Structures are given as C-alpha cells and as structure tokens.
Amino acid sequence: METHISLLQDALKHNETVVFTANCRVEYSGRAKTHLPLGDRIIIIKPDNTLLIHQPQGATPVNWMKESHITVEKVDDLYVLQCRGQKEFLDIYLHRIHFMNTANLSDGQKLQLTGHERDMADLIAADPGVIEEGLRFAGQEEQTTYGFIDVLCYDKAGNLVVVECKRYKGGLDAVTQLRRYVERIRELKGITKVRGILACPSITGNAKKMLENWGFEHAAIEPPKYLERFRKDQRRLGEF
Amino acid sequence: METHISLLQDALKHNETVVFTANCRVEYSGRAKTHLPLGDRIIIIKPDNTLLIHQPQGATPVNWMKESHITVEKVDDLYVLQCRGQKEFLDIYLHRIHFMNTANLSDGQKLQLTGHERDMADLIAADPGVIEEGLRFAGQEEQTTYGFIDVLCYDKAGNLVVVECKRYKGGLDAVTQLRRYVERIRELKGITKVRGILACPSITGNAKKMLENWGFEHAAIEPPKYLERFRKDQRRLGEF
DNA sequence: GGGGAGAGATGCCGC
DNA sequence: GCGGCATTTCTCCCC
C-alpha cells in the first residue's frame, strides 16, 4: 500500500497520468450529494486534473471531478484521495489498491467527426425538394431571439416554411421547438401564414398528435448513414 | 506485445476487466463516423462488454462502445481490437501497448444520490408556501399524455397552478415545457384560468421575456445545497 | 462569458 | 421496448 501511495504522490507532483484499481468508498458533495459504499473501482487521474471513477459495469463514470486539486492524506489509518474544486468536493477512501500505473502519455490528436445534425440541414438546404416538391431555399441558421432556425424555405405558393431537423426520432420537445420558431417568425415578419415542418426519420405518436393540433407537418427524412466502409467487405462482417 | 495480446485474449475469454494504455489509432462508424489519428490512450474493457477510450485530457471518453462483441485480430502486421455492435463498429489499431492489467473486480454497490430535481419538487409539494403565500398542494407528478407535471397547486383564489421545477437556471426549453403543461391542464379540465409558475434559482433574459409574453411567472427558488459536511471544517478547507 | 441547442448523448422511470 | 425527461449532463457555436 505504501509503495502505491508514494508512487501516486510522485505522479501527482509530476503531473503524470495515473491509472489504478482499488477497493474504495466514495463521497461526493457539490452540485448534488452522492454516497458510494465499498467496492472495486477503476480510477483515472489525468494531467489536466480530471479524475474519473468507474465501476466494473456501465458506460458512464459513477463519480468524477474536473480541474480539481488532488491530494492524498492519511485519515484514521486510511489513505484518502481528496479532490477539491471551486464548489465541489470528492473523497475516495482507499481500503486497498490492487495495482497502479503512472505514465507520461502523449496525445495531441483531435477527434474528427462527421455526421451531425448540421449535415442533415445542409442536405435539405442544398435541395429542399427532398421535403416537398417546389420548395425553395430561403435561409439557414436564421437567428431569432428565441433560438436558431435550421432551414427557412418558401413553398410553391410563396409561404414561408420553417424546417426543423432531427437526426433521430422526433418527440414532444422537437415539436415545441418548431412551434417556438414558427411563432417567432410570424411575429417578426408580421405574417400569419407560416408553415412548420419537422424533418426527421420518424416521430412518436404524441408528437404527431401535437404537430397536427398545431397545423404543422412531418417530413420523413433519413439522416445520412455512416457505414460505407463496412458495406464493401460485408463478407467479413458476415463471419460474426 | 505478444505477451500483452495473449493476456488480453485470455481476459476477454474469461470476461475480466481489462485496463491498459496504448499508442493507437481509432476508427468508429455507426451513428456517426469518427477518425482519431495515432496517439497515447487509456482503454478500459468491462465484463459487460463496455469499451472506453480516454485521451490523457478531458472528462468524456473520446470513443466508446456498449455491449459490443470484442475480438483481437492481426491485420497487416498490426493487432486490431475490433468491436462489433448491432449497427456500430469500432476498430483500435494497436501500435504499441505500454502496460496492461486484467482483473476480476467485484462491485455490487449502487450510487446513492440526493439533490436531484425530484427532491426540489418534494420540498415544494410539502410546503407550497415557499413559492407564494396561500398556495395549497393539489397533486404531484400528475400524468398528462404530454408529460409529467412536477407539482399542481391551488392558489388563494382557487385557481389551478402548474409548477415546473428546475434545479438550475431556467431557459427557453423550461418555459415551453411549462407552457405545454398549462395548456394541457386547461384542455383536460376545461378551465381557461390556469396559472403557470417556473420555480428555479434564476432565469435567462429571453426565458423571462417569453414567460411574461404568455402570462406565466417565475419563482426564485434555490435548490437544496449539499455542502453541509464541509461547512463544519471550513478551517481545513481554508488551507487550500 | 452567457445563451441556446446538439450529442455516436446516457440513464431512469413509467406504461 | 417505447416515451418522456433529468443529467454532478458535456460540448460546441455564436453573440
């Protein structure tokens, strides 16, 4: 135990990355208050003073701290990893450390991501015809005090059309968001006849009801797919 | 390298928790598509087939997979950790493994959390007077087709009052949510005069404007604080 | 830095 | 499983 603790203190001093597993109890107090009884966990301390505690199951950390001041203190024969933030506090009561690794990890790379909602809005802006025949592009990311409108169009009859995009199934919040934008545009431009279209692959029953109540429409639009790389070697995937 | 790989394969077979750091490249394809060039990362594989990839900075994983089928394959002289989900794929190209630990971690504990929004709603339900003098409790977690109402009350004049709680600063979405509930209650009960109150510590300027536009009100309610434990030894905290 | 909204959101609870 | 919604949400973008 003492070996692990001095290794930990040394790593903290030199701002290294620390990874270890321990049997511990965790107490957090700050934005909420949590208590986690004794158990085995994986703990990561990063050079930017991020601390993560993971249980052996689940995708999200059970406790965490960002930009905290981290120290080790001995309290009543027990080593305690103390994390102090501006308005947050986290204590890890270390009953046993199973293993520990400290290292200087080097990674200046940034994740490159494609396939967000913006891509879908761009597709629609480039060709509003996918939503409705005769639709013409009028503007994108229109700024209102009450939010940002994805795409603005004119329909064949010359009416303004607010299009709200969702890459996933549309729910009540998507409909209320659309409604807010339509009302805002009506107010700003002084026009009563402004149409609202929710563009998303599918929609929940209640959302559909609410759309219809408000005289809005749903356009079934599929978001771009991102499995191209795997289509061409499906035979290999089929092995699974 | 070969030692690490066989250790990894053994751990995967026996469903153990694996923690290691590696110099690697990561490709993900599924709900979106990501590319992460070569760098040092921390990788965790849990018995429930959760896989997490962390860079040496930041609180959230740079890539992850849940409930995936994980295998190691050698492709062009390079070991590749392949994760396959229903509609998702993740590949980790392992250029070097710095260290690796496998273990059987035991943790059946659940996080006990207090201080969520529900606690705030309970406080208000127990004593609606904190919002407005003369307010009487009428119901909690009222079910409407369009969502759950936090607290329902009657005011001194006998009007129904819908209370929506937020533990943080209220924004446009909080106001639209309140509006939905008020309208729903008006519809259900056939009453025109239903008041709406947004109970939260503070509110954004636009949200305030929107509230007033629709005749709703804001009650400045502080969510319960969770720093009691630290007040009593402030001297020690003052050392930081 | 505040405000608004998306996220490969995740997780929880209720039906 | 779907649906609605909170989250110690986090993160990005824009003003």
Short mmCIF file of C-alpha atoms (C1' of nucleotides) in Angstrom, two decimals:
data_model
loop_
_atom_site.label_atom_id
_atom_site.label_comp_id
_atom_site.label_asym_id
_atom_site.label_seq_id
_atom_site.Cartn_x
_atom_site.Cartn_y
_atom_site.Cartn_z
CA MET A 1 0.00 0.00 0.00
CA GLU A 2 2.68 2.50 0.98
CA THR A 3 4.51 1.80 -2.27
CA HIS A 4 1.39 2.60 -4.28
CA ILE A 5 0.73 5.75 -2.27
CA SER A 6 4.20 7.15 -2.76
CA LEU A 7 4.04 6.31 -6.46
CA LEU A 8 0.71 8.16 -6.60
CA GLN A 9 2.07 11.20 -4.79
CA ASP A 10 5.05 11.29 -7.06
CA ALA A 11 2.84 11.09 -10.16
CA LEU A 12 0.60 13.88 -8.86
CA LYS A 13 3.65 16.05 -8.28
CA HIS A 14 4.97 15.46 -11.78
CA ASN A 15 1.56 15.78 -13.41
CA GLU A 16 1.51 12.30 -14.85
CA THR A 17 -1.43 10.15 -15.87
CA VAL A 18 -2.38 7.66 -13.16
CA VAL A 19 -4.48 4.55 -13.71
CA PHE A 20 -5.27 2.20 -10.87
CA THR A 21 -7.89 -0.12 -9.41
CA ALA A 22 -8.84 -0.01 -5.78
CA ASN A 23 -11.29 -1.22 -3.21
CA CYS A 24 -12.75 2.06 -2.02
CA ARG A 25 -15.65 4.13 -0.73
CA VAL A 26 -16.55 7.41 -2.43
CA GLU A 27 -18.28 10.54 -1.15
CA TYR A 28 -19.17 13.49 -3.37
CA SER A 29 -20.66 16.81 -2.44
CA GLY A 30 -21.31 19.76 -4.71
CA ARG A 31 -23.90 20.08 -7.43
CA ALA A 32 -25.54 17.10 -5.72
CA LYS A 33 -24.51 14.73 -2.97
CA THR A 34 -23.61 11.10 -3.51
CA HIS A 35 -22.51 8.14 -1.44
CA LEU A 36 -20.95 5.01 -2.87
CA PRO A 37 -20.25 2.13 -0.46
CA LEU A 38 -17.14 -0.04 -0.57
CA GLY A 39 -16.36 -1.81 -3.82
CA ASP A 40 -13.76 -2.36 -6.54
CA ARG A 41 -13.31 0.52 -8.97
CA ILE A 42 -11.07 1.77 -11.73
CA ILE A 43 -9.70 5.25 -11.12
CA ILE A 44 -8.05 7.52 -13.67
CA ILE A 45 -6.25 10.77 -12.90
CA LYS A 46 -5.23 12.86 -15.91
CA PRO A 47 -2.63 15.61 -16.21
CA ASP A 48 -5.41 18.20 -16.57
CA ASN A 49 -6.61 17.19 -13.09
CA THR A 50 -9.60 15.27 -14.34
CA LEU A 51 -10.47 12.37 -12.07
CA LEU A 52 -12.75 9.53 -13.13
CA ILE A 53 -14.14 6.66 -11.10
CA HIS A 54 -15.55 3.69 -12.98
CA GLN A 55 -17.40 0.70 -11.62
CA PRO A 56 -16.76 -2.62 -13.40
CA GLN A 57 -20.06 -2.12 -15.23
CA GLY A 58 -21.69 0.70 -17.13
CA ALA A 59 -20.52 3.21 -19.68
CA THR A 60 -20.56 6.38 -17.59
CA PRO A 61 -18.32 7.09 -14.62
CA VAL A 62 -20.00 6.62 -11.26
CA ASN A 63 -18.22 9.71 -9.91
CA TRP A 64 -15.90 12.30 -11.40
CA MET A 65 -14.25 15.66 -10.91
CA LYS A 66 -12.80 18.17 -13.33
CA GLU A 67 -9.99 20.62 -12.73
CA SER A 68 -9.71 19.68 -9.11
CA HIS A 69 -6.87 20.00 -6.67
CA ILE A 70 -5.90 16.45 -5.74
CA THR A 71 -4.04 15.39 -2.63
CA VAL A 72 -3.54 12.23 -0.60
CA GLU A 73 -3.98 12.36 3.15
CA LYS A 74 -3.97 9.78 5.86
CA VAL A 75 -7.12 9.95 8.00
CA ASP A 76 -7.63 7.45 10.80
CA ASP A 77 -5.25 4.80 9.39
CA LEU A 78 -6.85 5.15 5.95
CA TYR A 79 -5.44 6.88 2.89
CA VAL A 80 -7.93 9.32 1.40
CA LEU A 81 -7.67 10.76 -2.09
CA GLN A 82 -9.10 14.25 -1.69
CA CYS A 83 -10.31 16.25 -4.67
CA ARG A 84 -11.22 19.87 -4.17
CA GLY A 85 -12.90 22.05 -6.77
CA GLN A 86 -14.37 25.53 -6.56
CA LYS A 87 -17.73 24.35 -5.23
CA GLU A 88 -17.25 20.62 -5.28
CA PHE A 89 -15.62 18.04 -3.10
CA LEU A 90 -14.86 14.39 -3.63
CA ASP A 91 -13.18 11.93 -1.30
CA ILE A 92 -12.03 8.44 -2.12
CA TYR A 93 -11.38 6.28 0.92
CA LEU A 94 -8.78 3.80 -0.28
CA HIS A 95 -9.11 0.47 1.51
CA ARG A 96 -6.89 -1.42 -0.87
CA ILE A 97 -5.06 -0.64 -4.09
CA HIS A 98 -4.86 -3.63 -6.43
CA PHE A 99 -2.48 -2.20 -8.99
CA MET A 100 -1.27 1.15 -10.21
CA ASN A 101 0.35 2.54 -13.30
CA THR A 102 1.72 6.00 -13.85
CA ALA A 103 2.94 7.34 -17.17
CA ASN A 104 3.53 10.35 -19.33
CA LEU A 105 1.08 9.86 -22.16
CA SER A 106 1.46 11.92 -25.31
CA ASP A 107 -1.60 12.66 -27.42
CA GLY A 108 -2.15 15.92 -29.25
CA GLN A 109 -4.72 14.48 -31.66
CA LYS A 110 -8.26 15.68 -32.04
CA LEU A 111 -11.23 13.51 -32.88
CA GLN A 112 -12.52 14.09 -36.39
CA LEU A 113 -16.27 13.55 -36.50
CA THR A 114 -18.74 13.63 -39.36
CA GLY A 115 -22.46 13.00 -39.33
CA HIS A 116 -24.09 15.53 -37.06
CA GLU A 117 -27.46 17.22 -37.46
CA ARG A 118 -25.85 20.12 -39.30
CA ASP A 119 -25.06 17.78 -42.22
CA MET A 120 -28.74 16.94 -42.49
CA ALA A 121 -29.69 20.63 -42.51
CA ASP A 122 -27.07 21.26 -45.20
CA LEU A 123 -28.53 18.47 -47.35
CA ILE A 124 -32.00 19.97 -47.06
CA ALA A 125 -30.73 23.50 -47.68
CA ALA A 126 -28.95 22.28 -50.82
CA ASP A 127 -32.08 20.54 -52.10
CA PRO A 128 -35.33 21.41 -50.27
CA GLY A 129 -37.13 19.32 -52.85
CA VAL A 130 -36.43 16.22 -50.76
CA ILE A 131 -39.01 17.56 -48.31
CA GLU A 132 -41.63 18.83 -50.69
CA GLU A 133 -41.86 19.42 -54.40
CA GLY A 134 -41.35 23.06 -55.30
CA LEU A 135 -39.73 24.13 -52.04
CA ARG A 136 -37.11 26.87 -52.45
CA PHE A 137 -34.27 27.65 -50.04
CA ALA A 138 -34.60 30.99 -48.22
CA GLY A 139 -32.00 30.89 -45.45
CA GLN A 140 -30.11 28.74 -43.00
CA GLU A 141 -29.37 29.05 -39.29
CA GLU A 142 -31.62 32.07 -39.06
CA GLN A 143 -31.11 33.79 -35.75
CA THR A 144 -34.12 34.66 -33.63
CA THR A 145 -34.06 35.79 -30.03
CA TYR A 146 -35.77 32.54 -29.23
CA GLY A 147 -33.33 30.22 -30.93
CA PHE A 148 -31.79 29.19 -34.24
CA ILE A 149 -33.85 28.03 -37.17
CA ASP A 150 -32.28 25.17 -39.11
CA VAL A 151 -33.65 25.94 -42.57
CA LEU A 152 -36.07 28.54 -43.92
CA CYS A 153 -37.83 27.99 -47.25
CA TYR A 154 -40.58 29.29 -49.50
CA ASP A 155 -43.16 26.85 -50.80
CA LYS A 156 -44.72 26.90 -54.26
CA ALA A 157 -47.45 29.26 -53.05
CA GLY A 158 -44.85 31.66 -51.67
CA ASN A 159 -45.46 30.87 -47.99
CA LEU A 160 -42.57 30.91 -45.55
CA VAL A 161 -41.71 27.43 -44.26
CA VAL A 162 -39.70 26.78 -41.10
CA VAL A 163 -37.90 23.44 -41.20
CA GLU A 164 -36.58 21.88 -38.01
CA CYS A 165 -34.24 18.87 -38.47
CA LYS A 166 -33.71 15.97 -36.10
CA ARG A 167 -31.45 13.07 -36.99
CA TYR A 168 -33.33 10.79 -34.59
CA LYS A 169 -37.00 10.10 -33.83
CA GLY A 170 -38.89 13.31 -33.14
CA GLY A 171 -40.56 13.78 -29.75
CA LEU A 172 -42.56 16.45 -27.97
CA ASP A 173 -39.55 18.69 -27.43
CA ALA A 174 -38.83 18.77 -31.16
CA VAL A 175 -42.40 19.84 -31.87
CA THR A 176 -42.39 22.58 -29.22
CA GLN A 177 -39.09 23.82 -30.59
CA LEU A 178 -40.54 24.04 -34.10
CA ARG A 179 -43.60 25.78 -32.72
CA ARG A 180 -41.45 28.40 -31.00
CA TYR A 181 -39.64 29.21 -34.24
CA VAL A 182 -42.80 29.41 -36.32
CA GLU A 183 -44.42 31.75 -33.81
CA ARG A 184 -41.31 33.86 -33.71
CA ILE A 185 -41.18 34.19 -37.48
CA ARG A 186 -44.87 35.09 -37.60
CA GLU A 187 -44.18 37.79 -35.05
CA LEU A 188 -41.02 39.11 -36.68
CA LYS A 189 -42.34 39.23 -40.23
CA GLY A 190 -45.90 40.05 -39.32
CA ILE A 191 -47.26 37.16 -41.37
CA THR A 192 -49.93 34.80 -40.10
CA LYS A 193 -49.38 32.10 -42.68
CA VAL A 194 -46.06 30.48 -41.82
CA ARG A 195 -45.78 26.72 -42.19
CA GLY A 196 -43.72 24.45 -39.93
CA ILE A 197 -42.18 21.16 -40.97
CA LEU A 198 -40.40 18.71 -38.70
CA ALA A 199 -37.86 16.78 -40.77
CA CYS A 200 -36.80 13.56 -39.06
CA PRO A 201 -36.75 9.83 -39.84
CA SER A 202 -39.76 9.07 -37.61
CA ILE A 203 -41.94 10.58 -34.95
CA THR A 204 -43.67 9.46 -31.73
CA GLY A 205 -47.43 9.20 -31.55
CA ASN A 206 -47.87 12.11 -29.19
CA ALA A 207 -45.54 14.28 -31.21
CA LYS A 208 -47.61 13.53 -34.31
CA LYS A 209 -50.81 14.46 -32.48
CA MET A 210 -49.26 17.68 -31.25
CA LEU A 211 -47.96 18.52 -34.71
CA GLU A 212 -51.42 18.08 -36.18
CA ASN A 213 -53.01 20.09 -33.37
CA TRP A 214 -50.80 22.96 -34.32
CA GLY A 215 -51.19 22.59 -38.06
CA PHE A 216 -47.59 21.52 -38.61
CA GLU A 217 -46.28 18.71 -40.76
CA HIS A 218 -43.81 15.86 -40.60
CA ALA A 219 -41.40 15.06 -43.40
CA ALA A 220 -39.85 11.59 -43.15
CA ILE A 221 -36.21 12.29 -43.91
CA GLU A 222 -33.46 9.76 -43.28
CA PRO A 223 -30.25 11.14 -41.84
CA PRO A 224 -27.08 10.31 -43.76
CA LYS A 225 -25.71 6.87 -42.90
CA TYR A 226 -22.13 6.22 -41.98
CA LEU A 227 -21.43 2.59 -42.64
CA GLU A 228 -19.95 2.86 -46.14
CA ARG A 229 -16.62 1.43 -45.09
CA PHE A 230 -18.25 -1.74 -43.91
CA ARG A 231 -20.54 -2.35 -46.84
CA LYS A 232 -17.76 -3.24 -49.17
CA ASP A 233 -16.45 -6.06 -47.00
CA GLN A 234 -19.73 -7.47 -45.84
CA ARG A 235 -18.46 -10.96 -46.30
CA ARG A 236 -16.02 -10.44 -43.47
CA LEU A 237 -18.70 -8.92 -41.29
CA GLY A 238 -20.92 -11.85 -42.03
CA GLU A 239 -18.49 -14.06 -40.20
CA PHE A 240 -19.76 -12.71 -36.91
CA MET B 1 3.49 -7.03 -27.50
CA GLU B 2 2.61 -10.69 -27.97
CA THR B 3 2.52 -11.15 -24.19
CA HIS B 4 0.03 -8.30 -23.83
CA ILE B 5 -2.10 -9.62 -26.67
CA SER B 6 -2.39 -13.11 -25.25
CA LEU B 7 -3.16 -11.64 -21.82
CA LEU B 8 -5.89 -9.55 -23.46
CA GLN B 9 -7.37 -12.51 -25.32
CA ASP B 10 -7.37 -14.56 -22.16
CA ALA B 11 -9.12 -11.78 -20.25
CA LEU B 12 -11.74 -11.39 -22.98
CA LYS B 13 -12.39 -15.12 -22.86
CA HIS B 14 -12.83 -15.12 -19.08
CA ASN B 15 -14.84 -11.89 -19.06
CA GLU B 16 -12.44 -9.97 -16.90
CA THR B 17 -11.93 -6.24 -16.58
CA VAL B 18 -9.03 -5.03 -18.72
CA VAL B 19 -7.24 -1.72 -18.26
CA PHE B 20 -4.35 -0.70 -20.48
CA THR B 21 -2.63 2.19 -22.19
CA ALA B 22 -1.60 2.05 -25.81
CA ASN B 23 -0.34 4.05 -28.72
CA CYS B 24 -3.17 3.58 -31.17
CA ARG B 25 -5.38 4.85 -33.97
CA VAL B 26 -9.17 4.62 -33.68
CA GLU B 27 -11.92 4.40 -36.29
CA TYR B 28 -15.62 4.43 -35.47
CA SER B 29 -18.58 4.00 -37.74
CA GLY B 30 -22.24 3.83 -36.78
CA ARG B 31 -24.44 6.63 -35.51
CA ALA B 32 -21.74 8.90 -36.87
CA LYS B 33 -18.26 8.38 -38.24
CA THR B 34 -15.07 9.34 -36.42
CA HIS B 35 -11.36 9.17 -37.04
CA LEU B 36 -8.70 9.56 -34.37
CA PRO B 37 -5.05 9.60 -35.50
CA LEU B 38 -2.22 7.91 -33.66
CA GLY B 39 -1.71 8.83 -30.01
CA ASP B 40 -1.46 7.51 -26.45
CA ARG B 41 -4.76 6.48 -24.84
CA ILE B 42 -6.19 4.69 -21.87
CA ILE B 43 -8.50 1.84 -22.74
CA ILE B 44 -10.93 0.07 -20.44
CA ILE B 45 -12.87 -3.09 -21.24
CA LYS B 46 -15.50 -4.11 -18.73
CA PRO B 47 -17.15 -7.52 -18.15
CA ASP B 48 -20.42 -6.15 -19.57
CA ASN B 49 -18.59 -5.53 -22.86
CA THR B 50 -18.39 -1.81 -22.43
CA LEU B 51 -15.27 -0.38 -24.02
CA LEU B 52 -13.97 3.10 -23.25
CA ILE B 53 -11.14 5.04 -24.87
CA HIS B 54 -9.79 8.03 -23.00
CA GLN B 55 -7.27 10.59 -24.14
CA PRO B 56 -4.88 11.94 -21.48
CA GLN B 57 -7.09 15.03 -21.26
CA GLY B 58 -10.79 15.67 -20.90
CA ALA B 59 -13.53 14.14 -18.82
CA THR B 60 -15.51 12.33 -21.51
CA PRO B 61 -14.27 9.33 -23.48
CA VAL B 62 -13.10 10.15 -27.00
CA ASN B 63 -14.65 6.92 -28.29
CA TRP B 64 -16.69 4.13 -26.74
CA MET B 65 -18.87 1.10 -27.40
CA LYS B 66 -21.52 -0.62 -25.35
CA GLU B 67 -22.49 -4.27 -25.41
CA SER B 68 -20.16 -4.99 -28.25
CA HIS B 69 -18.56 -8.19 -29.41
CA ILE B 70 -14.83 -7.71 -28.92
CA THR B 71 -12.08 -9.62 -30.68
CA VAL B 72 -8.40 -9.19 -31.47
CA GLU B 73 -7.19 -9.79 -34.99
CA LYS B 74 -3.89 -9.36 -36.74
CA VAL B 75 -4.22 -7.26 -39.88
CA ASP B 76 -1.11 -6.43 -41.92
CA ASP B 77 1.35 -6.96 -39.08
CA LEU B 78 -0.80 -4.86 -36.75
CA TYR B 79 -3.03 -6.07 -33.94
CA VAL B 80 -6.52 -4.62 -34.19
CA LEU B 81 -9.04 -4.59 -31.37
CA GLN B 82 -12.37 -4.99 -33.18
CA CYS B 83 -15.65 -4.07 -31.54
CA ARG B 84 -18.86 -5.02 -33.27
CA GLY B 85 -22.31 -3.88 -32.20
CA GLN B 86 -25.70 -4.21 -33.89
CA LYS B 87 -25.22 -1.16 -36.08
CA GLU B 88 -21.88 0.11 -34.87
CA PHE B 89 -18.26 -0.70 -35.48
CA LEU B 90 -15.11 0.39 -33.76
CA ASP B 91 -11.53 -0.57 -34.54
CA ILE B 92 -8.48 0.18 -32.45
CA TYR B 93 -5.21 -0.20 -34.33
CA LEU B 94 -2.69 -1.05 -31.63
CA HIS B 95 0.76 0.24 -32.50
CA ARG B 96 2.16 -0.26 -29.04
CA ILE B 97 0.80 -1.37 -25.67
CA HIS B 98 2.54 0.36 -22.76
CA PHE B 99 1.07 -1.69 -19.95
CA MET B 100 -1.91 -3.88 -19.26
CA ASN B 101 -3.78 -5.10 -16.22
CA THR B 102 -6.55 -7.68 -16.09
CA ALA B 103 -8.60 -8.42 -13.01
CA ASN B 104 -11.84 -9.73 -11.62
CA LEU B 105 -13.31 -6.68 -9.94
CA SER B 106 -16.18 -7.10 -7.52
CA ASP B 107 -18.63 -4.25 -7.03
CA GLY B 108 -22.33 -4.73 -6.45
CA GLN B 109 -22.86 -1.28 -4.95
CA LYS B 110 -25.18 1.35 -6.31
CA LEU B 111 -24.58 5.07 -6.17
CA GLN B 112 -26.86 6.82 -3.71
CA LEU B 113 -27.63 10.30 -4.97
CA THR B 114 -29.61 13.11 -3.38
CA GLY B 115 -30.23 16.57 -4.67
CA HIS B 116 -31.97 15.95 -7.96
CA GLU B 117 -34.94 17.83 -9.27
CA ARG B 118 -37.35 15.41 -7.64
CA ASP B 119 -36.10 16.47 -4.20
CA MET B 120 -36.87 20.06 -5.09
CA ALA B 121 -40.38 19.13 -6.23
CA ASP B 122 -40.90 17.23 -2.98
CA LEU B 123 -39.89 20.28 -0.95
CA ILE B 124 -42.36 22.45 -2.83
CA ALA B 125 -45.11 19.85 -2.58
CA ALA B 126 -44.56 19.64 1.19
CA ASP B 127 -44.72 23.43 1.54
CA PRO B 128 -46.03 25.32 -1.50
CA GLY B 129 -45.91 28.47 0.62
CA VAL B 130 -42.25 28.86 -0.31
CA ILE B 131 -43.47 29.84 -3.78
CA GLU B 132 -46.43 32.01 -2.90
CA GLU B 133 -48.35 32.78 0.23
CA GLY B 134 -51.57 30.82 0.43
CA LEU B 135 -50.67 28.19 -2.14
CA ARG B 136 -52.16 24.75 -1.40
CA PHE B 137 -50.88 21.42 -2.67
CA ALA B 138 -53.15 19.67 -5.16
CA GLY B 139 -51.06 16.85 -6.64
CA GLN B 140 -47.64 15.70 -7.67
CA GLU B 141 -46.26 14.06 -10.79
CA GLU B 142 -49.61 14.48 -12.48
CA GLN B 143 -49.68 12.41 -15.63
CA THR B 144 -50.73 14.03 -18.85
CA THR B 145 -50.34 12.48 -22.26
CA TYR B 146 -47.83 15.19 -22.95
CA GLY B 147 -45.57 14.70 -19.95
CA PHE B 148 -45.40 14.80 -16.17
CA ILE B 149 -46.31 17.85 -14.15
CA ASP B 150 -43.97 18.36 -11.20
CA VAL B 151 -46.43 19.97 -8.77
CA LEU B 152 -50.06 21.06 -9.05
CA CYS B 153 -51.48 23.62 -6.60
CA TYR B 154 -54.46 25.84 -5.88
CA ASP B 155 -53.83 29.49 -5.15
CA LYS B 156 -55.74 31.60 -2.62
CA ALA B 157 -58.35 32.48 -5.25
CA GLY B 158 -58.90 28.81 -6.06
CA ASN B 159 -57.10 28.86 -9.41
CA LEU B 160 -55.15 25.82 -10.54
CA VAL B 161 -51.39 26.46 -10.62
CA VAL B 162 -48.92 24.34 -12.58
CA VAL B 163 -45.43 24.44 -11.07
CA GLU B 164 -42.43 23.32 -13.10
CA CYS B 165 -39.16 22.91 -11.16
CA LYS B 166 -35.62 23.30 -12.43
CA ARG B 167 -32.63 22.98 -10.14
CA TYR B 168 -30.54 25.08 -12.47
CA LYS B 169 -31.06 28.32 -14.42
CA GLY B 170 -34.24 28.22 -16.45
CA GLY B 171 -34.04 28.63 -20.22
CA LEU B 172 -36.39 28.64 -23.19
CA ASP B 173 -36.98 24.90 -23.04
CA ALA B 174 -38.13 25.11 -19.42
CA VAL B 175 -40.66 27.80 -20.36
CA THR B 176 -42.00 25.86 -23.34
CA GLN B 177 -42.30 22.78 -21.15
CA LEU B 178 -44.33 24.74 -18.59
CA ARG B 179 -46.49 26.14 -21.36
CA ARG B 180 -47.24 22.66 -22.67
CA TYR B 181 -48.41 21.50 -19.24
CA VAL B 182 -50.56 24.56 -18.61
CA GLU B 183 -52.24 24.20 -21.98
CA ARG B 184 -52.77 20.52 -21.36
CA ILE B 185 -54.41 21.16 -17.99
CA ARG B 186 -56.62 23.86 -19.49
CA GLU B 187 -57.71 21.36 -22.12
CA LEU B 188 -58.21 18.44 -19.74
CA LYS B 189 -60.14 20.34 -17.08
CA GLY B 190 -61.86 22.74 -19.41
CA ILE B 191 -60.70 25.76 -17.45
CA THR B 192 -59.25 28.86 -19.08
CA LYS B 193 -57.72 30.32 -15.95
CA VAL B 194 -54.75 28.11 -15.12
CA ARG B 195 -51.57 29.75 -13.84
CA GLY B 196 -48.05 28.58 -14.62
CA ILE B 197 -45.06 29.11 -12.38
CA LEU B 198 -41.46 28.24 -13.22
CA ALA B 199 -39.62 27.52 -9.97
CA CYS B 200 -35.87 27.75 -10.40
CA PRO B 201 -32.94 29.67 -8.86
CA SER B 202 -32.61 32.04 -11.81
CA ILE B 203 -33.74 32.54 -15.37
CA THR B 204 -32.23 33.78 -18.64
CA GLY B 205 -33.36 37.09 -20.09
CA ASN B 206 -35.11 35.54 -23.08
CA ALA B 207 -36.86 32.99 -20.90
CA LYS B 208 -38.15 35.80 -18.69
CA LYS B 209 -39.47 37.66 -21.72
CA MET B 210 -41.15 34.52 -23.00
CA LEU B 211 -42.69 33.80 -19.60
CA GLU B 212 -44.16 37.29 -19.46
CA ASN B 213 -45.40 37.06 -23.04
CA TRP B 214 -47.52 34.10 -22.07
CA GLY B 215 -48.60 35.39 -18.68
CA PHE B 216 -46.53 32.96 -16.63
CA GLU B 217 -44.44 33.71 -13.56
CA HIS B 218 -41.03 32.93 -12.17
CA ALA B 219 -40.47 31.95 -8.55
CA ALA B 220 -36.86 32.26 -7.44
CA ILE B 221 -36.34 29.03 -5.54
CA GLU B 222 -32.91 27.83 -4.52
CA PRO B 223 -32.33 24.12 -4.91
CA PRO B 224 -31.14 22.39 -1.75
CA LYS B 225 -27.41 22.79 -1.23
CA TYR B 226 -25.15 19.89 -0.47
CA LEU B 227 -22.09 21.21 1.22
CA GLU B 228 -23.13 20.73 4.85
CA ARG B 229 -20.37 18.26 5.58
CA PHE B 230 -17.78 20.79 4.59
CA ARG B 231 -19.11 23.76 6.49
CA LYS B 232 -18.15 22.35 9.83
CA ASP B 233 -14.48 22.05 8.97
CA GLN B 234 -14.09 25.20 6.97
CA ARG B 235 -10.77 25.89 8.62
CA ARG B 236 -9.29 22.89 6.91
CA LEU B 237 -10.83 23.88 3.59
CA GLY B 238 -9.43 27.35 4.05
CA GLU B 239 -5.97 25.89 3.79
CA PHE B 240 -6.42 25.49 0.06
"C1'" DG C 1 -18.79 34.54 -20.62
"C1'" DG C 2 -23.82 33.83 -21.29
"C1'" DG C 3 -27.35 31.69 -24.08
"C1'" DG C 4 -29.15 28.15 -26.93
"C1'" DA C 5 -29.11 23.60 -28.72
"C1'" DG C 6 -26.97 19.12 -30.22
"C1'" DA C 7 -24.87 14.68 -28.55
"C1'" DG C 8 -22.40 8.45 -31.58
"C1'" DA C 9 -25.62 11.89 -25.80
"C1'" DT C 10 -26.67 8.37 -21.25
"C1'" DG C 11 -29.67 6.75 -17.77
"C1'" DC C 12 -34.06 6.42 -15.19
"C1'" DC C 13 -38.65 5.51 -14.58
"C1'" DG C 14 -43.32 4.57 -16.05
"C1'" DC C 15 -46.56 2.34 -19.01
"C1'" DG D 1 -39.48 -1.87 -25.55
"C1'" DC D 2 -41.20 2.97 -26.27
"C1'" DG D 3 -41.77 7.51 -24.42
"C1'" DG D 4 -40.85 11.47 -21.88
"C1'" DC D 5 -37.35 13.77 -19.33
"C1'" DA D 6 -33.42 14.79 -16.00
"C1'" DT D 7 -28.32 14.81 -16.04
"C1'" DT D 8 -22.87 16.49 -10.72
"C1'" DT D 9 -25.14 16.14 -18.10
"C1'" DC D 10 -20.93 17.73 -21.64
"C1'" DT D 11 -19.64 20.18 -25.64
"C1'" DC D 12 -19.81 23.33 -29.34
"C1'" DC D 13 -21.05 27.59 -31.54
"C1'" DC D 14 -22.40 32.20 -31.74
"C1'" DC D 15 -23.22 36.64 -30.00
#
